[in-house]
Amino acid sequence: MNAPNQSGWKPAMIVSEDGMHSGPQTTTGNRALMLEEPLLFEIGRAEVTGVDLPPVDVNAPTRLAGLARSEPLGLVGLTEPETVRHYTRLSRQNYGIDLGFFPLGSCTMKHNPRLNEKIARLPGFADVHPLSPQNAVQGALEVISELGGWLCTLTGMPAVAMSPKAGAHGELCGILAIRAAHEARGDAREVVLVPESAHGTNPATAAFANYRVEDIPATPEGRVDVEALKARLGPDVAAVMITNPNTCGLFEKDFREIADAVHEAGGYVYCDGANFNAIVGKVRPGDLGVDAMHINLHKTFSTPHGGGGPGSGPVVLSEALAPFAPLPFVRKDDAGTFYLVEEENREERGPSFGRMTAFHGQMGMFTRALTYMLSHGADGLKQVAEDAVLNANYILRSMEDILHAPFAGSGPCMHEALFGDKDFTGGLSTLDVAKGLIDEGYHPMTVYFPLVVHGAMLVEPTETESKAAIDQFITAFRAVVERALAGDEGLKQAPYYAPRRRLDETAAARKPKLAFEG
Ligand SMILES: *Cc1c(COP(=O)(O)O)cnc(C)c1O
């Protein structure tokens, strides 16, 4: 049953026109226990509210000095049960890691251990306020400090900036530190080099920080073309941004050689470490000559993401960039007391480039990530990387006989397996396979990225999937791919069974409707 409907909202047609799914149309638009749900503005009423507030006992118009609102706000209300149902119904139309396998490449959609949640909910962590007096939140500051210590140890880097709030935000932090370091030397460099196999956020970050971005081509094996990169180095190059493992799912074997050449030319090396899951405990980026690298706690260290929570993208920094790290940062004095270095700590702040965010970062993510690290231990984290890589290679080798795998000949992949649409027939494309997978109960993999492969399909299973779960996925994936190889027309109409059929994704991106017009 839907909530009262006074706006003329009509349930969407859920029976496909082509008869593929030919149940009778229902009068409500609901399908079994899956309920259609209109927008809040369509079902809410101005006169309804879920809470009772006492009448205002002050003379508000006087107190607000003529600024009091003269008309009602026009917001609609729901009763408490209507509110709960509204959001619960919407949540059932969504997909998440707690529902099933989520093979989105370059995203590391792994299970979030419930132990993390339990610890993050301890009142001392959950209720901590960023403006609490520092002597009252020593435990929270210690968590930030200890987590930072783990990140430095795992990466072999001397310093870490904890405040960036996501991967792309961490990239900006690293690039701003690089800009500050060059400017401190009076060296105004203008160019950032970004290989084709880098993540899309890398060129966006460099451009956002006012650098001119130049592409470096990939080799046919899917790695950075080292000779092309070396040839482009010079006094105008501020930095190189390399994703490692890269978005073709491959480890950049020549990283050390590249880093040495960049340093020789007076530049810095930014490493996109969002894919750290593949190498955590196995490789220390500091040993590869990295100057700055962000780590997505919400990927490798299992804190929820993808609409499920805020991100957190700490950035580890080399000796050369550490002095420019953003404020505030946690230090410990000789008496063992933790404190935050802020703008007013003139001596200790040094040449810091300033502030990335209002406060010190995402406490809830810090707590979860540290819990994850402590519960795995160093050996456990190494096992994470090994299992993630094993699972990805299992998928690569289980699909390569029927699906074009452009870099399968370059040796084992890292955490993700990359495929292309080369052999599809009948005008079928990667998009059709992605939509077909939805009908089979799987969130699609990442599609059309990286750009170096035609019709790319990037599958990242992570270590938290069992062999049984991966085998089930492979069975479904193979079935859909076989339909694409056979030119099955029906696939062009997929998905048939999702709450909505095929949407116009281009129009959604180009002409988004962001406001409700009643
Ligand atoms: C996810 C990802 C990013 C961006 O991280 P956000 O937290 O989404 O900003 C950057 N680079 C790579 C390789 C990624 O996988």
Coordinates of C-alpha atoms in Angstrom, one line a residue, residues 38-502:
P38 CA 6.9 8.4 -5.1
L39 CA 9.0 11.4 -4.1
L40 CA 8.6 12.9 -0.7
F41 CA 7.1 16.0 -2.3
E42 CA 4.4 13.9 -3.9
I43 CA 3.3 12.1 -0.8
G44 CA 4.1 14.6 1.9
R45 CA 1.6 17.1 3.3
A46 CA 2.4 20.5 4.8
E47 CA 0.1 20.0 7.8
V48 CA 1.7 16.7 8.9
T49 CA 4.7 16.2 11.1
G50 CA 6.4 13.3 12.8
V51 CA 7.3 15.4 16.0
D52 CA 5.3 17.5 18.4
L53 CA 7.1 20.7 19.4
P54 CA 5.9 22.9 22.3
P55 CA 4.5 26.3 21.3
V56 CA 7.1 29.0 21.1
D57 CA 7.1 31.0 24.3
V58 CA 9.2 33.9 23.2
N59 CA 8.1 36.8 21.1
A60 CA 9.9 35.6 18.0
P61 CA 9.2 38.5 15.7
T62 CA 10.8 40.9 18.2
R63 CA 13.7 38.7 18.9
L64 CA 14.5 38.2 15.2
A65 CA 14.4 42.0 14.7
G66 CA 12.1 41.9 11.7
L67 CA 13.9 39.0 10.1
A68 CA 11.2 36.5 11.0
R69 CA 9.7 34.5 8.2
S70 CA 6.3 35.8 7.3
E71 CA 5.1 32.7 5.4
P72 CA 5.3 29.0 6.1
L73 CA 8.5 27.3 4.7
G74 CA 6.5 25.1 2.3
L75 CA 8.2 21.9 3.3
V76 CA 6.1 18.8 3.2
G77 CA 5.8 16.4 6.2
L78 CA 5.2 12.8 6.8
T79 CA 4.2 10.9 10.0
E80 CA 6.9 8.8 11.6
P81 CA 5.8 5.5 10.1
E82 CA 5.4 7.1 6.7
T83 CA 8.9 8.4 7.0
V84 CA 10.4 5.1 8.0
R85 CA 8.6 3.3 5.1
H86 CA 9.6 5.9 2.6
Y87 CA 13.3 5.5 3.2
T88 CA 13.0 1.7 3.7
R89 CA 11.2 1.3 0.3
L90 CA 13.8 3.5 -1.4
S91 CA 16.6 1.5 0.1
R92 CA 15.2 -1.8 -1.3
Q93 CA 15.5 -0.3 -4.8
N94 CA 19.1 0.2 -4.2
Y95 CA 22.0 -2.2 -4.2
G96 CA 24.8 -2.5 -1.7
I97 CA 27.7 -4.7 -0.6
D98 CA 25.5 -6.2 2.2
L99 CA 23.1 -7.5 -0.5
G100 CA 25.6 -9.2 -2.8
F101 CA 28.8 -9.3 -4.9
F102 CA 29.7 -5.8 -6.1
P103 CA 32.4 -6.2 -8.9
L104 CA 32.9 -2.5 -9.6
G105 CA 36.5 -2.1 -10.7
S106 CA 38.8 0.5 -9.3
C107 CA 36.4 0.8 -6.3
T108 CA 37.3 -2.0 -3.9
M109 CA 33.8 -2.7 -2.8
K110 CA 34.6 -5.1 0.1
H111 CA 32.7 -6.3 3.0
N112 CA 32.7 -3.9 6.0
P113 CA 33.4 -6.1 9.0
R114 CA 30.8 -5.6 11.8
L115 CA 33.5 -5.4 14.3
N116 CA 34.5 -2.0 12.8
E117 CA 31.0 -0.8 13.3
K118 CA 30.8 -2.0 16.8
I119 CA 34.0 0.0 17.8
A120 CA 32.9 3.1 15.8
R121 CA 29.7 3.1 17.8
L122 CA 31.4 3.3 21.2
P123 CA 30.1 6.6 22.7
G124 CA 33.6 7.9 23.3
F125 CA 34.2 7.7 19.5
A126 CA 30.7 8.2 18.1
D127 CA 29.9 11.3 20.2
V128 CA 33.2 13.0 20.0
H129 CA 32.9 16.6 18.9
P130 CA 35.6 18.3 16.8
L131 CA 35.6 21.4 19.1
S132 CA 35.9 19.3 22.3
P133 CA 38.8 20.5 24.5
Q134 CA 41.9 18.5 23.5
N135 CA 42.5 17.2 27.0
A136 CA 39.0 15.6 27.0
V137 CA 39.6 13.7 23.7
Q138 CA 43.1 12.2 24.2
G139 CA 41.8 8.8 23.1
A140 CA 40.4 10.1 19.8
L141 CA 43.7 12.0 19.1
E142 CA 45.6 8.8 19.9
V143 CA 43.5 6.9 17.3
I144 CA 44.4 9.5 14.6
S145 CA 48.0 9.3 15.6
E146 CA 48.2 5.5 15.7
L147 CA 46.3 5.1 12.4
G148 CA 48.8 7.6 10.9
G149 CA 51.6 5.5 12.2
W150 CA 50.2 2.3 10.6
L151 CA 49.9 4.1 7.3
C152 CA 53.5 5.4 7.4
T153 CA 54.7 1.9 8.3
L154 CA 52.7 0.2 5.6
T155 CA 53.8 2.7 2.9
G156 CA 57.4 3.2 4.2
M157 CA 56.8 7.0 4.2
P158 CA 57.9 9.4 7.0
A159 CA 54.8 11.6 7.3
V160 CA 51.0 11.5 6.7
A161 CA 48.2 14.1 6.3
M162 CA 45.1 12.7 7.8
S163 CA 42.5 15.4 7.0
P164 CA 41.6 14.8 3.3
K165 CA 38.1 13.5 3.0
A166 CA 38.3 11.2 0.0
G167 CA 40.7 9.9 -2.7
A168 CA 40.3 12.9 -5.0
H169 CA 40.6 15.3 -2.1
G170 CA 43.8 13.5 -1.1
E171 CA 45.1 14.0 -4.6
L172 CA 44.5 17.7 -4.3
C173 CA 46.3 17.7 -0.9
G174 CA 49.3 16.0 -2.5
I175 CA 49.4 18.3 -5.5
L176 CA 49.0 21.4 -3.3
A177 CA 52.0 20.2 -1.2
I178 CA 54.0 19.7 -4.4
R179 CA 53.0 23.2 -5.6
A180 CA 54.0 24.7 -2.2
A181 CA 57.4 22.9 -2.3
H182 CA 58.2 24.2 -5.7
E183 CA 57.0 27.7 -4.8
A184 CA 59.1 27.7 -1.6
R185 CA 62.2 27.2 -3.9
G186 CA 60.9 30.0 -6.3
D187 CA 60.5 27.4 -9.0
A188 CA 57.3 28.0 -10.9
R189 CA 56.6 24.9 -12.9
E190 CA 53.4 24.6 -14.9
V191 CA 52.9 21.0 -16.2
V192 CA 51.8 17.8 -14.6
L193 CA 52.2 14.6 -16.6
V194 CA 49.5 12.0 -16.4
P195 CA 49.8 8.6 -18.1
E196 CA 46.8 7.3 -20.0
S197 CA 46.5 4.4 -17.6
A198 CA 45.9 6.8 -14.6
H199 CA 42.6 7.2 -12.9
G200 CA 40.4 9.9 -14.2
T201 CA 40.6 12.0 -11.1
N202 CA 44.3 12.5 -11.6
P203 CA 44.1 14.9 -14.6
A204 CA 41.1 16.5 -13.0
T205 CA 43.1 17.2 -9.8
A206 CA 46.1 18.6 -11.6
A207 CA 43.8 20.9 -13.7
F208 CA 42.0 22.0 -10.5
A209 CA 45.3 23.0 -8.9
N210 CA 46.0 25.1 -12.0
Y211 CA 48.5 22.9 -13.7
R212 CA 48.5 22.2 -17.4
V213 CA 47.9 18.4 -17.9
E214 CA 49.8 16.4 -20.5
D215 CA 49.1 12.8 -21.4
I216 CA 51.8 10.1 -21.5
P217 CA 50.8 7.1 -23.7
A218 CA 50.5 3.5 -22.6
T219 CA 52.5 0.7 -24.1
P220 CA 50.6 -2.2 -25.8
E221 CA 51.2 -4.1 -22.6
G222 CA 49.1 -1.6 -20.7
R223 CA 51.8 0.1 -18.7
V224 CA 53.3 3.6 -18.8
D225 CA 55.6 4.2 -21.8
V226 CA 58.7 5.0 -19.9
E227 CA 60.7 6.3 -22.8
A228 CA 57.9 8.7 -23.8
L229 CA 57.7 9.9 -20.2
K230 CA 61.5 10.4 -19.9
A231 CA 61.5 12.3 -23.1
R232 CA 58.9 14.8 -21.9
L233 CA 60.6 15.5 -18.5
G234 CA 62.1 19.0 -18.2
P235 CA 62.3 22.2 -16.1
D236 CA 58.5 22.9 -16.6
V237 CA 57.3 19.6 -15.2
A238 CA 56.2 19.9 -11.6
A239 CA 55.1 16.3 -11.1
V240 CA 54.1 13.0 -12.6
M241 CA 50.9 11.4 -11.3
I242 CA 50.9 7.6 -11.7
T243 CA 48.2 5.2 -10.6
N244 CA 49.9 2.0 -9.3
P245 CA 48.6 -0.6 -9.7
N246 CA 47.2 1.1 -12.7
T247 CA 43.7 1.1 -14.1
C248 CA 44.5 -1.8 -16.5
G249 CA 45.0 -3.8 -13.3
L250 CA 48.7 -4.0 -13.8
F251 CA 51.7 -3.2 -11.5
E252 CA 53.9 -0.5 -13.0
K253 CA 57.2 -2.5 -12.9
D254 CA 59.4 0.4 -13.9
F255 CA 58.1 2.7 -11.1
R256 CA 61.5 3.1 -9.5
E257 CA 63.2 4.0 -12.8
I258 CA 60.4 6.5 -13.5
A259 CA 60.7 8.1 -10.0
D260 CA 64.5 8.5 -10.3
A261 CA 64.1 10.2 -13.7
V262 CA 61.4 12.6 -12.4
H263 CA 63.5 13.5 -9.3
E264 CA 66.6 14.0 -11.5
A265 CA 64.5 16.5 -13.5
G266 CA 63.5 18.4 -10.4
G267 CA 59.9 17.1 -10.3
Y268 CA 57.9 15.2 -7.7
V269 CA 56.2 11.8 -8.0
Y270 CA 52.5 11.5 -7.1
C271 CA 51.2 8.0 -6.8
D272 CA 47.5 7.3 -6.8
G273 CA 47.3 4.7 -4.1
A274 CA 43.6 4.1 -4.1
N275 CA 44.4 0.6 -5.4
F276 CA 46.6 -0.1 -2.4
N277 CA 44.5 -3.2 -1.7
A278 CA 46.5 -5.1 -4.3
I279 CA 49.8 -4.5 -2.7
V280 CA 49.3 -3.7 1.0
G281 CA 51.9 -5.5 3.1
K282 CA 53.7 -6.6 -0.1
V283 CA 55.2 -3.3 -1.5
R284 CA 56.1 -0.1 0.3
P285 CA 55.5 2.8 -2.0
G286 CA 58.3 4.7 -0.2
D287 CA 60.8 2.2 -1.5
L288 CA 59.6 3.1 -5.1
G289 CA 60.5 6.8 -4.8
V290 CA 57.0 8.1 -4.2
D291 CA 56.7 11.7 -2.8
A292 CA 53.0 11.8 -2.1
M293 CA 50.3 9.1 -2.2
H294 CA 46.7 9.0 -1.0
I295 CA 45.2 6.0 0.5
N296 CA 41.4 5.4 0.4
L297 CA 40.5 4.1 3.9
H298 CA 37.1 3.5 2.3
K299 CA 38.6 1.0 -0.1
T300 CA 41.6 -0.8 1.2
F301 CA 40.7 -0.5 4.9
S302 CA 37.1 -1.4 4.6
T303 CA 35.2 1.6 5.8
P304 CA 31.8 1.9 4.0
H305 CA 31.5 3.9 0.8
G306 CA 29.5 4.3 -2.4
G307 CA 26.7 6.2 -0.8
G308 CA 27.2 4.2 2.4
G309 CA 29.3 6.7 4.2
P310 CA 31.8 9.5 3.9
G311 CA 35.2 8.7 2.5
S312 CA 38.6 9.3 4.0
G313 CA 41.8 9.8 1.9
P314 CA 44.9 10.3 4.1
V315 CA 48.1 11.3 2.1
V316 CA 51.5 9.9 3.0
L317 CA 54.3 12.3 2.2
S318 CA 58.1 12.1 1.6
E319 CA 60.7 13.9 3.6
A320 CA 60.7 16.6 0.9
L321 CA 57.0 17.3 1.1
A322 CA 56.3 16.6 4.8
P323 CA 56.9 20.3 5.9
F324 CA 54.1 21.5 3.6
A325 CA 51.4 19.1 5.0
P326 CA 48.0 20.7 5.7
L327 CA 46.8 21.8 9.1
P328 CA 45.8 20.6 11.6
F329 CA 48.0 17.6 12.5
V330 CA 48.4 15.6 15.7
R331 CA 51.6 15.6 17.7
K332 CA 52.6 14.2 21.1
D333 CA 54.5 16.3 23.6
D334 CA 57.3 15.0 25.9
A335 CA 54.8 14.3 28.6
G336 CA 52.9 11.9 26.3
T337 CA 49.9 14.4 25.7
F338 CA 48.5 14.5 22.2
Y339 CA 47.7 17.9 20.7
L340 CA 46.7 19.4 17.4
V341 CA 49.1 21.8 15.5
E342 CA 46.9 24.6 14.2
E343 CA 47.4 28.0 12.4
E344 CA 48.4 29.7 15.7
N345 CA 51.2 27.3 16.5
R346 CA 53.5 29.5 14.3
E347 CA 56.7 27.7 15.0
E348 CA 55.4 24.1 14.7
R349 CA 53.3 24.7 11.6
G350 CA 56.3 25.6 9.5
P351 CA 55.6 26.2 5.8
S352 CA 52.3 24.2 5.8
F353 CA 50.2 25.1 2.8
G354 CA 47.1 25.7 5.0
R355 CA 44.0 23.8 5.6
M356 CA 42.0 21.2 3.5
T357 CA 38.9 21.0 5.7
A358 CA 37.4 22.6 8.8
F359 CA 38.6 20.0 11.2
H360 CA 41.0 17.1 11.4
G361 CA 39.2 14.5 9.2
Q362 CA 36.7 11.7 9.4
M363 CA 36.8 10.3 12.9
G364 CA 34.3 7.5 12.1
M365 CA 36.4 6.3 9.2
F366 CA 39.6 6.5 11.3
T367 CA 38.1 4.4 14.0
R368 CA 36.9 1.7 11.5
A369 CA 40.2 1.6 9.6
L370 CA 42.3 1.2 12.7
T371 CA 40.0 -1.5 14.0
Y372 CA 40.4 -3.3 10.6
M373 CA 44.2 -3.0 10.8
L374 CA 44.4 -4.2 14.4
S375 CA 42.1 -7.1 13.8
H376 CA 44.1 -8.2 10.7
G377 CA 47.6 -7.5 12.0
A378 CA 50.5 -7.0 9.5
D379 CA 50.3 -10.7 8.3
G380 CA 46.6 -10.5 7.8
L381 CA 46.9 -7.4 5.7
K382 CA 49.4 -9.1 3.5
Q383 CA 47.0 -12.0 3.1
V384 CA 44.3 -9.4 2.1
A385 CA 46.4 -8.4 -0.9
E386 CA 47.3 -12.0 -1.8
D387 CA 43.7 -13.1 -1.8
A388 CA 42.4 -10.0 -3.7
V389 CA 44.9 -10.7 -6.4
L390 CA 44.2 -14.4 -6.5
N391 CA 40.4 -13.8 -6.8
A392 CA 40.9 -11.3 -9.7
N393 CA 43.2 -13.7 -11.5
Y394 CA 40.7 -16.5 -11.0
I395 CA 38.1 -14.3 -12.8
L396 CA 40.5 -13.4 -15.6
R397 CA 41.4 -17.0 -16.3
S398 CA 37.8 -18.1 -16.1
M399 CA 36.7 -15.6 -18.7
E400 CA 39.5 -15.2 -21.1
D401 CA 38.4 -18.1 -23.4
I402 CA 35.2 -16.3 -24.3
L403 CA 35.9 -12.6 -23.5
H404 CA 38.6 -10.4 -25.0
A405 CA 41.2 -9.9 -22.3
P406 CA 43.7 -7.4 -23.8
F407 CA 46.5 -7.7 -21.2
A408 CA 46.1 -11.3 -20.2
G409 CA 49.3 -12.0 -22.0
S410 CA 51.2 -9.4 -19.8
G411 CA 51.1 -11.9 -16.9
P412 CA 48.9 -12.1 -13.8
C413 CA 46.7 -9.1 -13.1
M414 CA 46.7 -7.4 -9.7
H415 CA 43.4 -6.7 -7.9
E416 CA 41.2 -6.3 -11.0
A417 CA 40.6 -8.1 -14.3
L418 CA 40.1 -6.0 -17.5
F419 CA 38.1 -7.1 -20.5
G420 CA 37.0 -5.5 -23.8
D421 CA 34.0 -5.9 -26.2
K422 CA 36.0 -6.9 -29.3
D423 CA 34.0 -10.0 -30.3
F424 CA 30.5 -9.0 -29.6
T425 CA 28.1 -9.2 -32.6
G426 CA 24.8 -7.9 -33.7
G427 CA 25.6 -4.4 -32.5
L428 CA 25.8 -5.5 -28.9
S429 CA 28.0 -3.6 -26.6
T430 CA 29.6 -3.5 -23.1
L431 CA 26.5 -1.5 -21.9
D432 CA 24.2 -4.4 -22.9
V433 CA 26.3 -6.9 -20.9
A434 CA 26.3 -4.6 -17.9
K435 CA 22.5 -4.3 -18.1
G436 CA 22.1 -8.0 -18.6
L437 CA 24.1 -8.6 -15.4
I438 CA 21.5 -6.5 -13.5
D439 CA 18.8 -9.0 -14.5
E440 CA 21.1 -11.8 -13.2
G441 CA 21.2 -10.1 -9.8
Y442 CA 24.7 -8.5 -10.1
H443 CA 25.7 -4.9 -9.9
P444 CA 27.6 -4.2 -13.1
M445 CA 31.3 -4.0 -13.2
T446 CA 33.0 -0.6 -14.1
V447 CA 32.4 0.0 -17.8
Y448 CA 34.1 2.1 -20.5
F449 CA 37.0 2.7 -18.2
P450 CA 40.0 2.7 -18.6
L451 CA 39.8 4.4 -21.9
V452 CA 42.8 2.6 -23.4
V453 CA 40.6 -0.5 -24.0
H454 CA 37.6 -0.5 -26.3
G455 CA 34.3 -1.2 -24.4
A456 CA 36.3 -1.8 -21.2
M457 CA 34.8 -4.0 -18.4
L458 CA 36.8 -3.8 -15.2
V459 CA 36.0 -6.4 -12.6
E460 CA 37.4 -6.2 -9.0
P461 CA 36.2 -9.0 -6.8
T462 CA 38.2 -8.1 -3.6
E463 CA 39.4 -10.7 -1.1
T464 CA 36.1 -10.8 0.8
E465 CA 34.2 -12.9 -1.8
S466 CA 34.3 -16.7 -1.3
K467 CA 35.1 -19.0 -4.2
A468 CA 31.5 -20.1 -4.2
A469 CA 30.3 -16.5 -4.7
I470 CA 32.9 -15.9 -7.4
D471 CA 31.9 -19.1 -9.2
Q472 CA 28.3 -18.0 -9.2
F473 CA 29.2 -14.7 -10.7
I474 CA 31.4 -16.3 -13.3
T475 CA 28.4 -18.5 -14.4
A476 CA 26.2 -15.4 -14.7
F477 CA 28.9 -13.3 -16.4
R478 CA 29.6 -16.1 -18.9
A479 CA 25.9 -16.5 -19.7
V480 CA 25.5 -12.8 -20.5
V481 CA 28.7 -12.6 -22.5
E482 CA 27.6 -15.6 -24.6
R483 CA 24.4 -13.8 -25.4
A484 CA 26.5 -10.8 -26.5
L485 CA 28.8 -13.0 -28.7
A486 CA 25.7 -14.5 -30.3
G487 CA 24.1 -11.1 -31.0
D488 CA 21.1 -11.8 -28.9
E489 CA 18.7 -8.9 -29.6
G490 CA 16.9 -9.4 -26.3
L491 CA 19.9 -8.2 -24.4
K492 CA 19.5 -4.7 -25.9
Q493 CA 16.3 -4.2 -23.8
A494 CA 17.9 -5.4 -20.5
P495 CA 17.3 -4.9 -17.6
Y496 CA 13.8 -6.4 -17.6
Y497 CA 13.5 -7.1 -13.9
A498 CA 15.0 -4.0 -12.2
P499 CA 12.8 -1.4 -10.6
R500 CA 13.4 0.8 -13.7
R501 CA 14.2 -0.3 -17.2
R502 CA 17.0 1.1 -19.4

